[in-house]
Tab-separated table of C-alpha atoms and ligand atoms in Angstrom:
chain	number	residue	atom	x	y	z
A	1	MET	CA	84.483	91.999	81.491
A	2	SER	CA	86.656	94.106	84.139
A	3	THR	CA	90.247	95.070	83.451
A	4	VAL	CA	92.760	92.892	84.884
A	5	LEU	CA	94.332	94.524	88.021
A	6	HIS	CA	96.933	93.934	90.733
A	7	GLY	CA	97.209	95.413	94.105
A	8	VAL	CA	100.419	96.198	96.133
A	9	ILE	CA	100.324	97.438	99.752
A	10	PRO	CA	103.333	98.802	101.496
A	11	ALA	CA	102.968	97.684	105.144
A	12	ALA	CA	106.561	97.584	106.212
A	13	GLY	CA	106.675	100.930	108.087
A	14	THR	CA	106.923	101.293	111.912
A	15	GLY	CA	104.409	104.061	112.230
A	16	SER	CA	106.426	105.837	114.908
A	17	ARG	CA	104.375	109.103	114.887
A	18	MET	CA	101.453	107.200	116.359
A	19	GLY	CA	103.417	106.456	119.494
A	20	GLU	CA	102.190	103.024	119.851
A	21	SER	CA	104.117	99.914	120.628
A	22	ILE	CA	102.870	98.067	117.610
A	23	PRO	CA	103.114	99.232	114.062
A	24	LYS	CA	100.124	101.390	113.012
A	25	GLN	CA	98.887	98.977	110.267
A	26	TYR	CA	98.145	96.424	113.106
A	27	LEU	CA	96.055	98.875	115.206
A	28	ARG	CA	92.479	97.564	115.378
A	29	LEU	CA	89.401	99.595	114.289
A	30	GLY	CA	86.047	97.782	114.527
A	31	GLY	CA	87.624	94.402	115.147
A	32	LYS	CA	90.130	94.541	112.140
A	33	THR	CA	93.541	95.951	111.671
A	34	LEU	CA	94.072	98.938	109.533
A	35	LEU	CA	95.898	96.542	107.004
A	36	GLU	CA	93.033	94.313	106.813
A	37	HIS	CA	90.479	97.248	106.099
A	38	SER	CA	93.008	98.354	103.206
A	39	LEU	CA	93.459	94.966	102.076
A	40	LEU	CA	89.691	94.168	101.967
A	41	ALA	CA	89.067	97.196	99.960
A	42	LEU	CA	91.557	96.409	97.284
A	43	LEU	CA	90.363	92.780	97.034
A	44	GLY	CA	86.785	94.186	96.666
A	45	VAL	CA	87.713	95.946	93.419
A	46	PRO	CA	86.432	94.031	90.437
A	47	GLY	CA	89.269	92.597	88.542
A	48	MET	CA	91.618	92.494	91.291
A	49	GLN	CA	93.773	89.283	90.533
A	50	THR	CA	96.325	89.560	93.328
A	51	VAL	CA	97.465	91.895	96.164
A	52	THR	CA	101.226	91.600	97.184
A	53	LEU	CA	101.943	92.971	100.706
A	54	ALA	CA	105.406	94.379	101.706
A	55	LEU	CA	106.095	93.422	105.414
A	56	HIS	CA	108.701	94.333	107.763
A	57	PRO	CA	111.678	92.020	108.043
A	58	HIS	CA	110.686	91.594	111.802
A	59	ASP	CA	107.073	91.270	111.257
A	60	THR	CA	105.382	88.731	113.453
A	61	LEU	CA	101.864	89.805	113.318
A	62	ALA	CA	100.922	89.307	109.644
A	63	ARG	CA	100.567	85.624	110.025
A	64	SER	CA	97.622	85.882	112.564
A	65	LEU	CA	95.629	87.590	109.873
A	66	ASP	CA	92.883	85.252	108.316
A	67	LEU	CA	93.014	87.119	105.138
A	68	LEU	CA	96.701	86.096	104.326
A	69	SER	CA	95.429	82.676	103.569
A	70	ASP	CA	93.245	84.024	100.639
A	71	SER	CA	94.969	82.561	97.599
A	72	ARG	CA	95.292	86.080	95.861
A	73	VAL	CA	97.340	87.509	98.725
A	74	HIS	CA	101.124	87.254	98.525
A	75	THR	CA	103.784	88.757	100.862
A	76	VAL	CA	107.381	89.880	100.345
A	77	THR	CA	109.926	91.638	102.838
A	78	GLY	CA	109.820	95.430	102.353
A	79	GLY	CA	112.851	97.895	102.630
A	80	PRO	CA	113.920	100.841	104.566
A	81	GLN	CA	111.950	103.361	102.689
A	82	ARG	CA	108.452	103.161	101.561
A	83	ALA	CA	109.640	103.128	97.839
A	84	ASP	CA	112.036	100.229	98.554
A	85	SER	CA	109.004	98.229	99.977
A	86	VAL	CA	106.855	99.151	97.081
A	87	LEU	CA	109.610	98.090	94.524
A	88	ALA	CA	110.189	94.851	96.427
A	89	ALA	CA	106.518	94.060	96.065
A	90	LEU	CA	106.313	95.120	92.453
A	91	ARG	CA	109.193	92.700	91.675
A	92	ALA	CA	106.976	89.899	93.091
A	93	VAL	CA	103.766	90.669	91.490
A	94	PRO	CA	102.867	87.805	89.214
A	95	ALA	CA	101.922	89.803	86.254
A	96	ASN	CA	103.047	91.170	82.765
A	97	ALA	CA	104.859	94.435	82.427
A	98	ALA	CA	101.880	95.957	80.614
A	99	ASP	CA	99.400	94.982	83.387
A	100	TRP	CA	97.857	97.635	85.749
A	101	VAL	CA	98.934	97.759	89.413
A	102	LEU	CA	97.332	99.755	92.183
A	103	VAL	CA	99.613	100.639	95.006
A	104	HIS	CA	97.705	101.708	98.212
A	105	ASP	CA	99.015	102.457	101.785
A	106	ALA	CA	98.070	100.096	104.562
A	107	ALA	CA	97.521	103.274	106.654
A	108	ARG	CA	94.631	104.405	104.564
A	109	PRO	CA	91.876	102.003	105.867
A	110	CYS	CA	88.876	103.963	104.722
A	111	LEU	CA	89.208	103.536	100.966
A	112	GLN	CA	85.926	102.908	99.181
A	113	VAL	CA	85.684	100.596	96.342
A	114	ALA	CA	83.588	103.041	94.403
A	115	ASP	CA	86.611	105.659	94.222
A	116	VAL	CA	88.934	102.952	93.054
A	117	GLN	CA	86.643	102.153	90.435
A	118	ARG	CA	86.266	105.789	89.198
A	119	LEU	CA	90.351	105.943	89.125
A	120	VAL	CA	90.358	102.693	87.081
A	121	ALA	CA	87.785	103.831	84.668
A	122	ARG	CA	89.740	107.242	84.003
A	123	VAL	CA	93.234	105.432	83.791
A	124	ILE	CA	91.789	102.746	81.226
A	125	ALA	CA	89.941	105.654	79.258
A	126	ARG	CA	93.085	107.741	78.932
A	127	GLN	CA	95.475	104.685	78.824
A	128	ALA	CA	97.842	106.764	81.269
A	129	GLY	CA	98.464	106.317	84.905
A	130	GLY	CA	96.473	108.103	87.557
A	131	ILE	CA	96.036	108.742	91.400
A	132	LEU	CA	93.331	109.565	93.657
A	133	ALA	CA	93.847	112.957	94.989
A	134	GLU	CA	91.896	115.718	96.955
A	135	PRO	CA	91.730	119.401	95.907
A	136	VAL	CA	93.276	121.732	98.615
A	137	VAL	CA	90.899	123.844	100.403
A	138	ASP	CA	93.197	125.902	102.500
A	139	THR	CA	95.222	128.824	101.345
A	140	VAL	CA	98.763	127.214	100.977
A	141	LYS	CA	101.982	129.373	101.753
A	142	LEU	CA	105.540	128.639	100.472
A	143	ALA	CA	108.002	129.376	103.098
A	144	ASP	CA	111.641	130.417	103.261
A	145	GLU	CA	114.151	128.574	105.608
A	146	HIS	CA	113.147	131.149	108.460
A	147	GLY	CA	109.561	130.315	108.471
A	148	ARG	CA	108.593	133.357	106.710
A	149	VAL	CA	106.202	133.355	103.619
A	150	LEU	CA	107.801	133.532	100.277
A	151	GLN	CA	104.594	133.176	98.227
A	152	THR	CA	101.037	132.266	98.262
A	153	LEU	CA	100.303	129.319	95.961
A	154	GLU	CA	97.463	129.183	93.442
A	155	ARG	CA	94.982	127.015	95.391
A	156	SER	CA	93.017	126.058	92.374
A	157	ARG	CA	95.680	124.184	91.086
A	158	LEU	CA	96.942	122.185	94.200
A	159	TRP	CA	95.944	118.808	95.187
A	160	ARG	CA	96.750	116.374	97.890
A	161	ALA	CA	98.014	113.017	96.627
A	162	GLN	CA	96.395	109.987	97.979
A	163	THR	CA	96.478	106.190	97.137
A	164	PRO	CA	95.706	104.119	95.216
A	165	GLN	CA	98.074	104.965	92.475
A	166	MET	CA	97.718	103.052	89.308
A	167	PHE	CA	100.477	102.516	86.795
A	168	ARG	CA	101.570	99.788	84.379
A	169	LEU	CA	103.716	97.223	86.326
A	170	GLY	CA	106.822	97.584	84.117
A	171	GLU	CA	106.822	101.308	83.887
A	172	LEU	CA	106.418	101.883	87.531
A	173	THR	CA	109.179	99.309	88.404
A	174	GLU	CA	111.634	101.143	86.006
A	175	ALA	CA	110.514	104.564	87.311
A	176	LEU	CA	111.065	103.412	91.087
A	177	GLU	CA	114.492	101.709	90.115
A	178	SER	CA	115.712	104.865	88.419
A	179	ALA	CA	114.682	107.331	91.213
A	180	LEU	CA	116.233	105.115	93.878
A	181	ALA	CA	119.440	104.669	91.918
A	182	ALA	CA	119.756	108.542	91.373
A	183	GLY	CA	119.067	109.101	95.255
A	184	ASP	CA	116.004	111.268	94.315
A	185	PRO	CA	113.224	111.517	97.052
A	186	VAL	CA	110.312	109.357	96.150
A	187	THR	CA	107.318	110.106	98.452
A	188	ASP	CA	104.842	108.414	96.055
A	189	GLU	CA	104.763	106.430	93.129
A	190	ALA	CA	103.537	109.365	90.860
A	191	SER	CA	106.530	111.457	91.703
A	192	ALA	CA	108.845	108.705	90.324
A	193	MET	CA	106.694	108.569	87.108
A	194	GLU	CA	106.611	112.431	86.779
A	195	ARG	CA	110.277	112.349	87.044
A	196	LEU	CA	110.655	110.318	83.859
A	197	GLY	CA	108.015	112.435	82.074
A	198	PHE	CA	104.843	109.978	82.424
A	199	ALA	CA	101.530	111.658	82.374
A	200	VAL	CA	99.768	111.314	85.773
A	201	ASN	CA	95.877	111.910	85.881
A	202	LEU	CA	94.444	113.229	89.122
A	203	VAL	CA	90.972	111.721	90.004
A	204	GLY	CA	89.094	113.488	92.726
A	205	GLY	CA	88.849	111.285	95.737
A	206	SER	CA	87.271	111.475	99.258
A	207	SER	CA	88.614	113.140	102.364
A	208	ARG	CA	87.525	109.808	104.140
A	209	ASN	CA	90.574	108.299	102.327
A	210	PHE	CA	93.140	110.009	104.593
A	211	LYS	CA	96.338	108.465	105.839
A	212	VAL	CA	96.171	107.437	109.790
A	213	THR	CA	99.305	109.114	110.996
A	214	LEU	CA	98.681	110.656	114.344
A	215	PRO	CA	96.931	109.017	117.396
A	216	GLU	CA	93.908	111.464	116.920
A	217	ASP	CA	93.390	110.202	113.482
A	218	LEU	CA	92.154	106.764	114.842
A	219	ALA	CA	88.784	108.031	116.203
A	220	LEU	CA	88.061	109.736	112.872
A	221	ALA	CA	89.084	106.562	110.812
A	222	GLU	CA	86.664	104.654	113.147
A	223	TRP	CA	83.836	106.854	112.698
A	224	TYR	CA	84.187	106.668	108.763
A	225	LEU	CA	84.533	102.866	109.032
A	226	SER	CA	81.287	102.546	111.104
A	227	ARG	CA	79.508	104.577	108.266
A	228	GLN	CA	80.990	102.560	105.323
A	229	GLY	CA	78.739	102.773	102.370
A	230	GLU	CA	77.012	105.926	103.570
A	231	ALA	CA	77.672	109.272	101.848
A	232	VAL	CA	79.682	111.151	104.625
B	301	C5P	O1	105.112	106.322	107.193
B	301	C5P	P1	104.125	106.511	106.185
B	301	C5P	O2	102.742	106.772	106.810
B	301	C5P	O3	104.387	107.508	105.067
B	301	C5P	O4	103.926	105.031	105.508
B	301	C5P	C1	102.920	104.941	104.447
B	301	C5P	C2	102.848	103.385	104.049
B	301	C5P	O5	104.034	103.032	103.754
B	301	C5P	C3	102.411	102.737	105.376
B	301	C5P	O6	101.321	101.820	104.792
B	301	C5P	C4	103.641	102.036	105.748
B	301	C5P	O7	103.572	100.719	106.359
B	301	C5P	C5	104.472	101.790	104.596
B	301	C5P	N1	105.896	101.775	104.520
B	301	C5P	C6	106.645	100.713	104.114
B	301	C5P	N2	107.927	100.503	104.300
B	301	C5P	C7	108.618	101.556	104.841
B	301	C5P	C8	108.111	102.617	105.378
B	301	C5P	C9	106.550	102.849	105.176
B	301	C5P	O8	106.016	99.728	103.612
B	301	C5P	N3	110.017	101.345	104.951
């Protein structure tokens, strides 16, 4: 039997770096919005019971998506920062504190179910949270405030965090509440968990699961989506 899972998709951003008049999660690729691609990927994971979407308070576009009538899909109103949106969604997830929740960005439409299944398998085997991540291939420099190199970091230990990020519902809710109350920066769920001393496992993902951020990213996402299921 597959593990009981719940999904959360923060989709309340405005995507201003895309320079488009509509938020990036509603841009279309291959006939579907980025949000629908991301949602379909999560709904396709065996064991996924519900997916809760955090939407912008002025969102008018979600209601036109057929997928929202799926009984597993719920919506809440998001907040000013990504972490506020995730927390709002977590509070609405119809699950127990010990259940596992996967948080996935609406802006990562090329997620493959097989990668999520590897993440789930590792987290369940270790009974500790984890995230999809990609080893860094570039040489990375740490800069001072004048843009001069302070240090070259050891590449073999550097990873780029992706989503989904998978944690227990109760622990993640507590970690985000604590970080937000302290005013600490929370750019992903893992950073809030690390802050409280929880272990976070890194599970190697795929470069196709990148975050659509700039206009030029759309063509690459479209190319990956047109080859869904192929090893590219
Ligand atoms: O802006 P960025 O690309 O980092 O956003 C990552 C994800 O977080 C996107 O899916 C975006 O819609 C979501 N987000 C949110 N609430 C915010 C800001 C971003 O749900 N206030």
